[in-house]
CSV table of C-alpha atoms and ligand atoms in Angstrom, one decimal:
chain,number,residue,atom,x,y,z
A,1459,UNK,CA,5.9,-123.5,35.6
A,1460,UNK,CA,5.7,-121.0,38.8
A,1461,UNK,CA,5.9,-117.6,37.7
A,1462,UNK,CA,8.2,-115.4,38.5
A,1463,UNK,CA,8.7,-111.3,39.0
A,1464,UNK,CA,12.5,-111.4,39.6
A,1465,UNK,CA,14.8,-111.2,36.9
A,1466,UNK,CA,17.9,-109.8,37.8
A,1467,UNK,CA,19.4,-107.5,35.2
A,1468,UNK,CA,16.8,-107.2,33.1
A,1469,UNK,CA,17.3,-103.6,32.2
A,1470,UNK,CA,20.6,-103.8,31.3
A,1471,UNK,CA,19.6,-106.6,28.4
A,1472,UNK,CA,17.9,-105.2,25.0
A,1473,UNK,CA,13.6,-104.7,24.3
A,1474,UNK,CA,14.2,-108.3,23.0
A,1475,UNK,CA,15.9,-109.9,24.9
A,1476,UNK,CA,13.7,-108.6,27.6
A,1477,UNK,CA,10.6,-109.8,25.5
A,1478,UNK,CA,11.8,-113.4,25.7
A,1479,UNK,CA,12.5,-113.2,29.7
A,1480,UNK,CA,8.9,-111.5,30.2
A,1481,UNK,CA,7.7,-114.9,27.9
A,1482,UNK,CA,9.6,-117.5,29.9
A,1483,UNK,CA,8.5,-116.0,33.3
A,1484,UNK,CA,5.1,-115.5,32.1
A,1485,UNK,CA,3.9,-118.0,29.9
A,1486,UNK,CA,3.4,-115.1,27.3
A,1487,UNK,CA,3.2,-115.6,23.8
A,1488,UNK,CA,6.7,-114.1,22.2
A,1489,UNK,CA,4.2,-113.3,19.2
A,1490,UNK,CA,1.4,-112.5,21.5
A,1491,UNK,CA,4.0,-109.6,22.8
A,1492,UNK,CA,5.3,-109.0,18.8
A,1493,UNK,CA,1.7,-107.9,17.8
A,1494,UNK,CA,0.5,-106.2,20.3
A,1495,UNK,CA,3.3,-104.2,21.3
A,1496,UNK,CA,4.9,-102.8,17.8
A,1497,UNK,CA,3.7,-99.4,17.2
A,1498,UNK,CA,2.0,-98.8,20.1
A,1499,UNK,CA,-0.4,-102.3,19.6
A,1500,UNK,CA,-3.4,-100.1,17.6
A,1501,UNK,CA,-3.4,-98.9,14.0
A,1502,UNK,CA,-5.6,-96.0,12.3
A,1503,UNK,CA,-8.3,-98.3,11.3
A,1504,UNK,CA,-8.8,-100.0,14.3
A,1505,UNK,CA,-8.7,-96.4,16.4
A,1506,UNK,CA,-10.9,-95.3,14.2
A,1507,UNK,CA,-13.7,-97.8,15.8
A,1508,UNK,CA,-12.9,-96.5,19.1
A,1509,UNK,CA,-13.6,-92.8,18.5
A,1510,UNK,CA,-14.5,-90.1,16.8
A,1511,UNK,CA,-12.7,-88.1,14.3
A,1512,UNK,CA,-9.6,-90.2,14.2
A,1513,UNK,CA,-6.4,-89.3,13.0
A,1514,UNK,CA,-4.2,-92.0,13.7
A,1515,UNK,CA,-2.5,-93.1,17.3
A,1516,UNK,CA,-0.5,-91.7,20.4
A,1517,UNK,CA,1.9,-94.2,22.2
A,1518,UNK,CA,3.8,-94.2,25.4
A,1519,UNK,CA,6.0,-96.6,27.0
A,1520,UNK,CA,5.0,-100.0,28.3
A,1521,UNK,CA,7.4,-101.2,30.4
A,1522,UNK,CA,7.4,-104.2,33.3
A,1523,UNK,CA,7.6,-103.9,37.4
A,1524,UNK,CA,9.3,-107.0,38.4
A,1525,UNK,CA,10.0,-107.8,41.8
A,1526,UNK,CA,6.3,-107.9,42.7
A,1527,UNK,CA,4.3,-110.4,45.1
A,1528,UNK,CA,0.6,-110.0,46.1
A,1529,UNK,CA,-0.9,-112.3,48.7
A,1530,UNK,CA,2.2,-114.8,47.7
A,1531,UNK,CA,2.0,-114.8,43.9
A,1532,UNK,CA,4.2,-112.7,41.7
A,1533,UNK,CA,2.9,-110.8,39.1
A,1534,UNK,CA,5.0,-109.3,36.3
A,1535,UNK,CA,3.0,-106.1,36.1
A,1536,UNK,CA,2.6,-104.2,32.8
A,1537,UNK,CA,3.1,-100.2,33.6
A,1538,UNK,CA,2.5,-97.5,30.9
A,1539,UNK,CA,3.2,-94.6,31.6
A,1540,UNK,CA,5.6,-91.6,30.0
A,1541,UNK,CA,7.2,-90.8,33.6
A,1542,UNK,CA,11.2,-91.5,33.7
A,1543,UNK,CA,11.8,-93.3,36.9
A,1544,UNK,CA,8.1,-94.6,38.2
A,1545,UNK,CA,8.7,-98.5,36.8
A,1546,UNK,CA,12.0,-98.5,38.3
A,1547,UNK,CA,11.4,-97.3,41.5
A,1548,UNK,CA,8.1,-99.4,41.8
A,1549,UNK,CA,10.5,-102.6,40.9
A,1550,UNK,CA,12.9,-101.1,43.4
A,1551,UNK,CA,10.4,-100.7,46.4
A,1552,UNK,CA,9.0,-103.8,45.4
A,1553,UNK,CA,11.7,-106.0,46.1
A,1554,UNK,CA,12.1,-104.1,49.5
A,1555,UNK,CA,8.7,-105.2,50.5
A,1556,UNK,CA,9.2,-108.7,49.1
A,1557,UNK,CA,12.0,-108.9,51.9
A,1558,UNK,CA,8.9,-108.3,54.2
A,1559,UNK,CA,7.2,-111.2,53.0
A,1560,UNK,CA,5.2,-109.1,50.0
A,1561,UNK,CA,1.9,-107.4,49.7
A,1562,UNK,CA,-1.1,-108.4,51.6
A,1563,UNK,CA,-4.2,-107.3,50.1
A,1564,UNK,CA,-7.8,-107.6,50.6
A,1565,UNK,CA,-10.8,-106.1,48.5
A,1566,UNK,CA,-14.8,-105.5,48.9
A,1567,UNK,CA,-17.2,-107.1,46.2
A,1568,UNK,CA,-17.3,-105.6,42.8
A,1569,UNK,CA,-20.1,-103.0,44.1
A,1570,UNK,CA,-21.0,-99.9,42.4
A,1571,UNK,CA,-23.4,-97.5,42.6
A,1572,UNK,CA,-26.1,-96.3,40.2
A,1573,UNK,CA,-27.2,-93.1,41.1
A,1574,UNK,CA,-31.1,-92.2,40.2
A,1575,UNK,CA,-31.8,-88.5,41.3
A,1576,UNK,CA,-35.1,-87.5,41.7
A,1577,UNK,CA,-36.6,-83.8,42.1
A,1578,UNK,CA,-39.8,-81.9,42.7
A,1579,UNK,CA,-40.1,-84.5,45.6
A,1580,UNK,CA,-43.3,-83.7,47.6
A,1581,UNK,CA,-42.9,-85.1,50.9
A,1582,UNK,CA,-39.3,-86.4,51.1
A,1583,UNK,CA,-39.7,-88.9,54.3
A,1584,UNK,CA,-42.7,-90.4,52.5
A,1585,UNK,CA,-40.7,-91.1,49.5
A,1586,UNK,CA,-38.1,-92.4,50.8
A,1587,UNK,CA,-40.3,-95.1,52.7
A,1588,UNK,CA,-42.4,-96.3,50.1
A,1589,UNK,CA,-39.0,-96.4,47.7
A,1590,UNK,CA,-37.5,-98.4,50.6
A,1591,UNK,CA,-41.0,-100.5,51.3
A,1592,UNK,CA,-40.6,-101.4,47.4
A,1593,UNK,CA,-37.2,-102.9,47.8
A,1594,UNK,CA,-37.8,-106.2,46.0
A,1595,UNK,CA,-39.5,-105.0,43.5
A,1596,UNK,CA,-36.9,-102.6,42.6
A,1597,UNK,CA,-34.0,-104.6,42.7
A,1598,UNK,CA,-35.9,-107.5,40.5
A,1599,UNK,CA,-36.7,-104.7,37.8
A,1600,UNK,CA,-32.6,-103.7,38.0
A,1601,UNK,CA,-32.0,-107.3,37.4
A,1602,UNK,CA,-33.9,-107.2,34.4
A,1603,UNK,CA,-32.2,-104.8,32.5
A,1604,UNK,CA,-28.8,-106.8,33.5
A,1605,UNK,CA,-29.6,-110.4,32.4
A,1606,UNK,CA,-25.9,-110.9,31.7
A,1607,UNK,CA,-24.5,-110.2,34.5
A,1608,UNK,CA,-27.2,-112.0,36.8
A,1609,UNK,CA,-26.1,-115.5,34.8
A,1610,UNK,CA,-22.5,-114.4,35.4
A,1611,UNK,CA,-23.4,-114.2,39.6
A,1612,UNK,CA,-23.5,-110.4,40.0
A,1613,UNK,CA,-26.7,-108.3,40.0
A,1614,UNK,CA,-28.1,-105.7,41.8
A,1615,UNK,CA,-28.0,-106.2,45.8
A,1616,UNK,CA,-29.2,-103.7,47.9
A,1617,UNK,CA,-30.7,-99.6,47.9
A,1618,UNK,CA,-30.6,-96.7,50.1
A,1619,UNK,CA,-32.7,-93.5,49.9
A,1620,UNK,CA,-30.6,-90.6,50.8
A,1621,UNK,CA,-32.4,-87.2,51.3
A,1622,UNK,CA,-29.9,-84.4,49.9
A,1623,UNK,CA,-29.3,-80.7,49.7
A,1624,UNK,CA,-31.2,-78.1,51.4
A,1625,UNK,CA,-35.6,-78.7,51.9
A,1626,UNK,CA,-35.8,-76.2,49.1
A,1627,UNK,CA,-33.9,-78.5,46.8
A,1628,UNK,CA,-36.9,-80.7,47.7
A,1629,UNK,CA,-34.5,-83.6,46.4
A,1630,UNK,CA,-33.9,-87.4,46.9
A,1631,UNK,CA,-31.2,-90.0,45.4
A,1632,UNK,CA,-31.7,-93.0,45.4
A,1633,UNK,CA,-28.1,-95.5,44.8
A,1634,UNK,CA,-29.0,-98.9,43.7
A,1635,UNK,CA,-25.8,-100.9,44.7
A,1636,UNK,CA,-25.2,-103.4,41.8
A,1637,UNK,CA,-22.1,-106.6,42.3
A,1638,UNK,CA,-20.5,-106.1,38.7
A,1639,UNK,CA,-18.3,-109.3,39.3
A,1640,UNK,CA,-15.2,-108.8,36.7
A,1641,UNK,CA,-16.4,-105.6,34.8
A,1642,UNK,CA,-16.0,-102.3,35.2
A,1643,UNK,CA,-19.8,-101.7,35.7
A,1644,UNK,CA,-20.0,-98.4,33.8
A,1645,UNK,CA,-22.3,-99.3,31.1
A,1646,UNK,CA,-24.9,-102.3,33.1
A,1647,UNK,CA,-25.1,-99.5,36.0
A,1648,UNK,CA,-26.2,-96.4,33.5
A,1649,UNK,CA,-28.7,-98.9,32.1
A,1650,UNK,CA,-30.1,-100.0,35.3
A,1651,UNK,CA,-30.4,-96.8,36.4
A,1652,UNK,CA,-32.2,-95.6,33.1
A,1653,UNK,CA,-34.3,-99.2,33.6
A,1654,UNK,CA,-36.0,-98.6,37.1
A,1655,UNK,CA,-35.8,-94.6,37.0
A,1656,UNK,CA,-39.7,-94.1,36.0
A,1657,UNK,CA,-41.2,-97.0,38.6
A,1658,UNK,CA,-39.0,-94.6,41.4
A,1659,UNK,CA,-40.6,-91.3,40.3
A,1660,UNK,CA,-43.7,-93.0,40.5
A,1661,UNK,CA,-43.3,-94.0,44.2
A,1662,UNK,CA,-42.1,-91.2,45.0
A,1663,UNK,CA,-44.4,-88.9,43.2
A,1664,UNK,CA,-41.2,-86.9,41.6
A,1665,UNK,CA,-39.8,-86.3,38.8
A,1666,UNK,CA,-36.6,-88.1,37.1
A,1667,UNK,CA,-33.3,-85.8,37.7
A,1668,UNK,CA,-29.8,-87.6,36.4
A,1669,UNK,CA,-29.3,-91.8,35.7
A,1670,UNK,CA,-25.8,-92.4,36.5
A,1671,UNK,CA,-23.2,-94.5,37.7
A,1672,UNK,CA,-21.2,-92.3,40.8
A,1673,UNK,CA,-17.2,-93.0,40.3
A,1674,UNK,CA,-17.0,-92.7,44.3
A,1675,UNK,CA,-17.5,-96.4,44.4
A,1676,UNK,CA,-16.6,-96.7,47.9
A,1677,UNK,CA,-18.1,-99.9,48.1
A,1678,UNK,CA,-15.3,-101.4,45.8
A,1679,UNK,CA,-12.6,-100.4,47.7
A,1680,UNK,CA,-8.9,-101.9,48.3
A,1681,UNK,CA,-7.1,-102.8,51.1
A,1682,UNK,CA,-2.8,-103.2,50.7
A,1683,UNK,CA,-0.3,-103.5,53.3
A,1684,UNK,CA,3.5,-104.3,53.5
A,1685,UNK,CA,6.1,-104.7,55.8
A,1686,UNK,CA,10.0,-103.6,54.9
A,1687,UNK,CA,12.9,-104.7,57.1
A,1688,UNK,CA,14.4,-101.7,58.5
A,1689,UNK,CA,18.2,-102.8,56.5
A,1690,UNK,CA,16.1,-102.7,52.8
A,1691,UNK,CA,15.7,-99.3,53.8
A,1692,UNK,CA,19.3,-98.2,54.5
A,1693,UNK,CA,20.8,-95.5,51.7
A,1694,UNK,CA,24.6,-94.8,51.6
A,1695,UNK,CA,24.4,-92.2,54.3
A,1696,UNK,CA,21.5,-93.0,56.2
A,1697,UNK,CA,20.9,-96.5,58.4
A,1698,UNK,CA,17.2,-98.0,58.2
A,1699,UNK,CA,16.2,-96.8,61.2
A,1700,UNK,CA,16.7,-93.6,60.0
A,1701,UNK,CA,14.8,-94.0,57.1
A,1702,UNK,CA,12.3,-95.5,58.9
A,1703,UNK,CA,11.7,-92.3,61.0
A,1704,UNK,CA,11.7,-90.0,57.7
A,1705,UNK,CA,9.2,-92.0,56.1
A,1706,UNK,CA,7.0,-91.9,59.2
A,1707,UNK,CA,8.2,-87.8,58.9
A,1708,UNK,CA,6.8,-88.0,55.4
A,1709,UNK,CA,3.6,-89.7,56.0
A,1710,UNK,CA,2.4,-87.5,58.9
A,1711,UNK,CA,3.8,-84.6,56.7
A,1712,UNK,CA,1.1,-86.0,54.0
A,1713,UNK,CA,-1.7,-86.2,57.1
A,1714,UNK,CA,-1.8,-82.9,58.2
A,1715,UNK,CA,-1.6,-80.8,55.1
A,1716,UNK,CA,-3.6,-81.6,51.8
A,1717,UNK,CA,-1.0,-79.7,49.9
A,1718,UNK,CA,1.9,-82.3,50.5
A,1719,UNK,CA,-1.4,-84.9,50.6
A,1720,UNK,CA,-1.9,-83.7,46.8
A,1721,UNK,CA,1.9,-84.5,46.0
A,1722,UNK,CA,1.5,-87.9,48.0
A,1723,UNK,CA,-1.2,-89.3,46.1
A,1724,UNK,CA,0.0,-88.3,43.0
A,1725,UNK,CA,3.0,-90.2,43.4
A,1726,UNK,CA,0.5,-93.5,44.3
A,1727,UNK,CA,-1.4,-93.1,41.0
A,1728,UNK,CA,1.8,-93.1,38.9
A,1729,UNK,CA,2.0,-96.8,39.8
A,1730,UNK,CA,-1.8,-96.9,40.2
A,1731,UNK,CA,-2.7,-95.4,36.8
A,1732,UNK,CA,0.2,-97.3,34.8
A,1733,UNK,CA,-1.2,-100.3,35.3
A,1734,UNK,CA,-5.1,-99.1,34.6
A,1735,UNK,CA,-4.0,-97.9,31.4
A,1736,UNK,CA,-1.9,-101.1,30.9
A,1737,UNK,CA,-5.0,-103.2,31.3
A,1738,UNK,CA,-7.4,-101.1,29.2
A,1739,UNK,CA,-8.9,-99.7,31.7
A,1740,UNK,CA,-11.0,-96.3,32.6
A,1741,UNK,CA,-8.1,-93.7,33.9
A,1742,UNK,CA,-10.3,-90.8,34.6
A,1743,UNK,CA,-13.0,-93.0,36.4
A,1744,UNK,CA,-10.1,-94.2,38.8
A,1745,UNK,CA,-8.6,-91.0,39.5
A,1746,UNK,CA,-11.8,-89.5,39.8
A,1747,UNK,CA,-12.8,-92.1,42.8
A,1748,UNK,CA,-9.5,-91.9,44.5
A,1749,UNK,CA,-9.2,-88.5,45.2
A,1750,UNK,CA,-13.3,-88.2,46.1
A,1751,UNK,CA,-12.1,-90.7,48.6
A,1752,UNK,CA,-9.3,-89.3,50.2
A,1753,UNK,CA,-11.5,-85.8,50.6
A,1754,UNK,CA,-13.8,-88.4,52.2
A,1755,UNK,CA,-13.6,-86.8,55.9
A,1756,UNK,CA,-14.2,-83.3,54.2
A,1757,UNK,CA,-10.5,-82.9,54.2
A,1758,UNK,CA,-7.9,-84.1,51.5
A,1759,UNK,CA,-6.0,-86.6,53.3
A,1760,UNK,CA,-3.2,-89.3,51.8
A,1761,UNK,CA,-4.3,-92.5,50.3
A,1762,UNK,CA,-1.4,-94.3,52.0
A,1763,UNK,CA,0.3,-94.4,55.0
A,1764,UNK,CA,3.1,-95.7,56.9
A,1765,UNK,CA,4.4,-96.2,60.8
A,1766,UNK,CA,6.9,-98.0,62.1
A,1767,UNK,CA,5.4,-101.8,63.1
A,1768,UNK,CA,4.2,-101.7,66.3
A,1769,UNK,CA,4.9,-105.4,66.9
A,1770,UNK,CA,8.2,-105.2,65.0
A,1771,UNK,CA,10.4,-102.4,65.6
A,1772,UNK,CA,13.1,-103.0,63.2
A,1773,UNK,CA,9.9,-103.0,60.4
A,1774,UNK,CA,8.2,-100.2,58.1
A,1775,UNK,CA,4.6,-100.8,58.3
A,1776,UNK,CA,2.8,-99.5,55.0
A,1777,UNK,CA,-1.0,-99.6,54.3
A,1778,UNK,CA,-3.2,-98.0,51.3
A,1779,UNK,CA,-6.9,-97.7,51.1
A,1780,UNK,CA,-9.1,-96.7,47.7
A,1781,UNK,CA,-11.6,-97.4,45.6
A,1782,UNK,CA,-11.0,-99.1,42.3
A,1783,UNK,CA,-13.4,-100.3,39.5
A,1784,UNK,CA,-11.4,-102.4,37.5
A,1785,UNK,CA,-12.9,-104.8,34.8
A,1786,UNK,CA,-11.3,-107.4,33.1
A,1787,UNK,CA,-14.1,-108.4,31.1
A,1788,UNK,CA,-16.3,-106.3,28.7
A,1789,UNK,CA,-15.1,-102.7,27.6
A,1790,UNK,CA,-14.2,-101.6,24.5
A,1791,UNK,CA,-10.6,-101.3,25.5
A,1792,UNK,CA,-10.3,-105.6,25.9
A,1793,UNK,CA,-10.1,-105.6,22.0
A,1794,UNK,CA,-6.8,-103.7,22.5
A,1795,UNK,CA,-4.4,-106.3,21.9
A,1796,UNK,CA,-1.7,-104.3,24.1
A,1797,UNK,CA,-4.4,-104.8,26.8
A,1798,UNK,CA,-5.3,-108.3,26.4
A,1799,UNK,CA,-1.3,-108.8,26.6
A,1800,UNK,CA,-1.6,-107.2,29.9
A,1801,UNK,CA,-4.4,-109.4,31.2
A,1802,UNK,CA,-3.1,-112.7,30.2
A,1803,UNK,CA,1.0,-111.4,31.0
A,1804,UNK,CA,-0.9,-111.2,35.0
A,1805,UNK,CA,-2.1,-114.7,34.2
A,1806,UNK,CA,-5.8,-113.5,33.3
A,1807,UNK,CA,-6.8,-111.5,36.7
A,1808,UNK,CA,-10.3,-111.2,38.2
A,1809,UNK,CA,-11.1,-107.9,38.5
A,1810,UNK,CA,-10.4,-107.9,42.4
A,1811,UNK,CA,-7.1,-109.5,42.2
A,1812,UNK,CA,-6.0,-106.9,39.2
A,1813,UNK,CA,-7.4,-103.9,41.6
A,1814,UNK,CA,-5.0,-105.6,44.5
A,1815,UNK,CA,-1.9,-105.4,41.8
A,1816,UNK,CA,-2.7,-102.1,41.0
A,1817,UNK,CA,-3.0,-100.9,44.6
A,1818,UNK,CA,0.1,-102.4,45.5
A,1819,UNK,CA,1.7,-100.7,42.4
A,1820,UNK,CA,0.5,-97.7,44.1
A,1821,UNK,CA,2.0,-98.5,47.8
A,1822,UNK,CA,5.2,-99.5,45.5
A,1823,UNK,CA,5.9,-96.3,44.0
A,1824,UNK,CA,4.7,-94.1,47.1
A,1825,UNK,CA,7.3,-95.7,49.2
A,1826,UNK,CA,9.8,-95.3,46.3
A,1827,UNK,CA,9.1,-91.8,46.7
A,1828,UNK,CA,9.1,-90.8,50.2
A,1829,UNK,CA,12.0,-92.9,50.8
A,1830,UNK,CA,13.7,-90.6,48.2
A,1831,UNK,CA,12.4,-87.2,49.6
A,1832,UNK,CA,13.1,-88.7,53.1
A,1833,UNK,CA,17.2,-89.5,52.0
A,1834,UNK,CA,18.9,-88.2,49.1
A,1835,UNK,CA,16.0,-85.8,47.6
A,1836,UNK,CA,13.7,-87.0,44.6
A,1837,UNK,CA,16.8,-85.0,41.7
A,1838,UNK,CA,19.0,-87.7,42.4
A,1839,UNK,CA,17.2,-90.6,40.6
A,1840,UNK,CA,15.0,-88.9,38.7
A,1841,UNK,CA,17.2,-86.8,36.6
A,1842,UNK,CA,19.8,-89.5,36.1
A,1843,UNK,CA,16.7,-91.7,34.2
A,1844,UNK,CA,15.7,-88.3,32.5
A,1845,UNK,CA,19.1,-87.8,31.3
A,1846,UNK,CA,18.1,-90.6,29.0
A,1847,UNK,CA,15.4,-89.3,27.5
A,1848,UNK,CA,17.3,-85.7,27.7
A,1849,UNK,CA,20.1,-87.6,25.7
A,1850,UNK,CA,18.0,-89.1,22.7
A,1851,UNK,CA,15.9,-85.5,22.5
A,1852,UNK,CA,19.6,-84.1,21.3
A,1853,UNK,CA,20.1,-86.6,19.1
A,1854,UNK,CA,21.9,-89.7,20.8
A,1855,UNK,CA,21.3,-93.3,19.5
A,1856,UNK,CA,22.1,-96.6,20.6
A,1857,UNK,CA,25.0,-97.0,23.2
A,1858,UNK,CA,25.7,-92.8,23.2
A,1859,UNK,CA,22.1,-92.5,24.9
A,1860,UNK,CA,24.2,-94.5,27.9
A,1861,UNK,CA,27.1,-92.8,27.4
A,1862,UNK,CA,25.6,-89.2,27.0
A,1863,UNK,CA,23.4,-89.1,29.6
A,1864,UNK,CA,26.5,-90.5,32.4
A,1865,UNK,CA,28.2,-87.3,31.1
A,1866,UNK,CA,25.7,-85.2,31.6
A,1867,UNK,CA,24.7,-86.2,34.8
A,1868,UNK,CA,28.0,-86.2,36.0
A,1869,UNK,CA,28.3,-82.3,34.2
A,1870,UNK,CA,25.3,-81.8,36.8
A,1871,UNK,CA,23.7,-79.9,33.5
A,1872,UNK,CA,20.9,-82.6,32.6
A,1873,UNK,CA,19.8,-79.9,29.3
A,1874,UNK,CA,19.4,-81.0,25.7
A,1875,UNK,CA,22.4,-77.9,25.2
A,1876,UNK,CA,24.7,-80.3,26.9
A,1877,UNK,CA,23.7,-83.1,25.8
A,1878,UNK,CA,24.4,-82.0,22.3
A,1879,UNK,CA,27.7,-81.2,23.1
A,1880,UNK,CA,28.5,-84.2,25.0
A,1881,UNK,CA,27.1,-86.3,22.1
A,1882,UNK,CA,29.8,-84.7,20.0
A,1883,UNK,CA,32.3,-85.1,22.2
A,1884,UNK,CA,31.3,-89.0,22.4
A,1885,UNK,CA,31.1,-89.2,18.5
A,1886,UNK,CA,34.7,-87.8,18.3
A,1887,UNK,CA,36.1,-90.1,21.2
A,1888,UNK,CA,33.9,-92.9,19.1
A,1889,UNK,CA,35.8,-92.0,15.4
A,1890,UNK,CA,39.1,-91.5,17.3
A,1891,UNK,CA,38.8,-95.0,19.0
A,1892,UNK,CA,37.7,-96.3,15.5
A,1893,UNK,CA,40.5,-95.0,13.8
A,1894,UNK,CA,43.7,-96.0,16.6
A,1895,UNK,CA,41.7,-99.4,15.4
A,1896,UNK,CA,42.6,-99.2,11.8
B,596,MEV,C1,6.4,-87.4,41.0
B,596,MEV,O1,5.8,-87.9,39.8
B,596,MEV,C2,5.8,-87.9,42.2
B,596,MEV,C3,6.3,-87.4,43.6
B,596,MEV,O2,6.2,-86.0,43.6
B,596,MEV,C4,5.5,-88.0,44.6
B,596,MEV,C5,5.8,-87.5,46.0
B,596,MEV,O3,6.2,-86.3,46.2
B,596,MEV,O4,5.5,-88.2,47.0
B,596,MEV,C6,7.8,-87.7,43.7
């Protein structure tokens, strides 16, 4: 069956019914989703083998983006994340760009860098020439302490010598760059770089400074566009060509000043970030490389951007560039069963086609949110999805969560005060209907 990422009225049906729609459209398991999704997916015991000093769990909400297509196949992309608002407005801008035709993506090799520094360097061009003169030899020994990977296709590829800090520092760092094919990388690139370290202090008459992975793996970068017709854009008040022009606004807003850039790329990683943590995947290691990236020019510049199509006028042309280690094999986090649900609900990803969903999760919910701030303000939305959550903190259950949020949106006082009051106002309307019943 050809799967699907559009299905109308989902969120107005229940969790289960929902469950059973996510199952036909994806070919998951209803029980698959049953056991990895009540309570959160992890209990004590099995936490307990993840870290140290457990206590028990912490969950968040794991929720759906449908509309989505990347390079013409949909994905029905797991999002967790605690935000009111991000899944919906990534759904919603998703289905705007699937008017354009979807997301195009393109990504680098799984590359990633192991970092080896060395210090106490003698004679700095000398090392770095017989380092470089010793290629082979090096990259055989990296090899070695990645058997694994080498039978899986990656291994280590290439090195550079890269003379840092000031003559004083007398300091070299050498990056062995290492194809991790579907894993992260984390753990085969610290033990490569803890493998060949000694053989490189040798060569370059040094001594042995840090063996690392660096998280600015700008070799494993992502490319996404997307095209929206200028009508998808259109709000009650403003046409698309407006819109158009604020977005644009917004964008160049975003290039000029790293304070709005900040904003900006926040807004990409709530889509970005939902889905990493959705998959099992290293948070901190993602935003770690994204935002080295966009302060890549040696000012802090947006990770996404968007112009009007040069070569369609009526069209919003949007593009986003970072790095993203992604793995979808390995890691402690695949035994997660909420994250193996996530893997095989995107139909069992490689890791460059889960870093394109991800990325164009990103472009989603930055469009989603400079198409707000460019029209009706970011309140709007957002306050009428926190109204639920406002609404259930003040004691609403079932169908009053609904009803008590509407009120209190429509009091314009979105506070857990009101929304105790409307809630007893609703239970009174509720008893009085009741009764007029009897
Ligand atoms: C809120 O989580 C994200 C936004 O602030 C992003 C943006 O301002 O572009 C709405």
């Amino acid at each position: 069956m050809a799967r699907t990422s559009r299905l109308p009225g989902f969120y107005k049906v229940t969790v289960n019914e929902r469950r059973s729609l996510v199952c036909e459209a994806t070919g998951a398991d209803p029980r698959e989703i049953e056991a990895a999704l009540e309570g959160g997916g992890l209990d004590a015991e099995t936490a307990d083998k993840f870290v140290e000093n457990v206590l028990g769990t912490y969950a968040l909400p794991y929720g759906v983006a449908l509309n989505v297509r990347v390079n013409g196949k949909d994905y029905v992309v797991p999002m967790v994340v605690e935000e009111p608002s991000v899944v919906a407005a990534a759904s919603n801008a998703a289905k705007m760009v699937r008017a354009g035709g979807g997301f195009r993506a393109d990504v680098d090799a799984s590359l990633m860098i192991s970092q080896i520094q060395l210090y106490d360097v003698k004679d700095q061009a000398t090392a770095r020439a017989r380092i470089l003169a010793a290629r082979k030899e090096i990259l055989a020994q990296a090899d070695k302490a990645a058997p694994g990977l080498v039978s899986r296709g990656g291994g280590a590829r290439d090195i550079e010598v890269r003379i840092i800090g000031t003559p004083e520092d007398k300091m070299l760092v050498v990056h062995v760059l290492v194809d991790c094919k579907d894993a992260m990388g984390a753990n085969l690139i610290n033990g490569i770089a803890e493998a060949i370290a000694d053989r490189l202090a040798e060569l370059a008459s040094a001594k042995v400074g840090l063996r690392i992975l660096s998280n600015l793996c700008d070799r494993r970068c992502v490319r996404v566009t997307c095209r929206v017709p200028a009508e998808c854009l259109a709000t009650d008040d403003m046409d698309g060509e407006q819109v158009i022009d604020g977005i644009v606004n917004a964008s160049r807003f975003a290039e000029v000043d790293p304070y709005r850039a900040a904003t900006h790329n926040k807004g990409i990683m709530n889509g970005v970030d939902a889905v990493v943590i959705a998959t099992g995947n290293d948070w901190r290691a993602v935003e770690a490389g994204a935002h080295a990236y966009a302060a890549r020019s040696g000012t802090y510049s947006p990770l996404a951007t968007w112009r009007r199509d040069p070569e369609q006028r009526g069209m919003l042309l949007g593009r986003i560039e970072l790095p993203l280690a992604l793995g979808t094999v390995g890691g402690t986090l695949r035994v997660h069963p909420a994250a193996r649900l996530s893997l095989s609900m995107l139909g069992s990803p490689s890791s460059a086609e889960l870093a394109s969903i991800a990325a164009a999760l990103g472009l989603a919910s930055n469009l989603a949110a400079v198409r707000a701030l460019a029209t009706d303000g970011i309140q709007r939305g957002h306050m009428a999805l926190h109204a639920r959550s406002v609404a259930v903190a003040a004691g609403a259950a079932g169908d009053l969560v609904a009803k008590v949020a509407q009120m209190i949106v429509e009091a314009r006082d979105i506070t857990v005060e009101a929304a105790r009051r409307a809630l007893s106002v609703a239970q009174c309307e509720g008893d009085a209907a009741t009764l007029s019943e009897d």
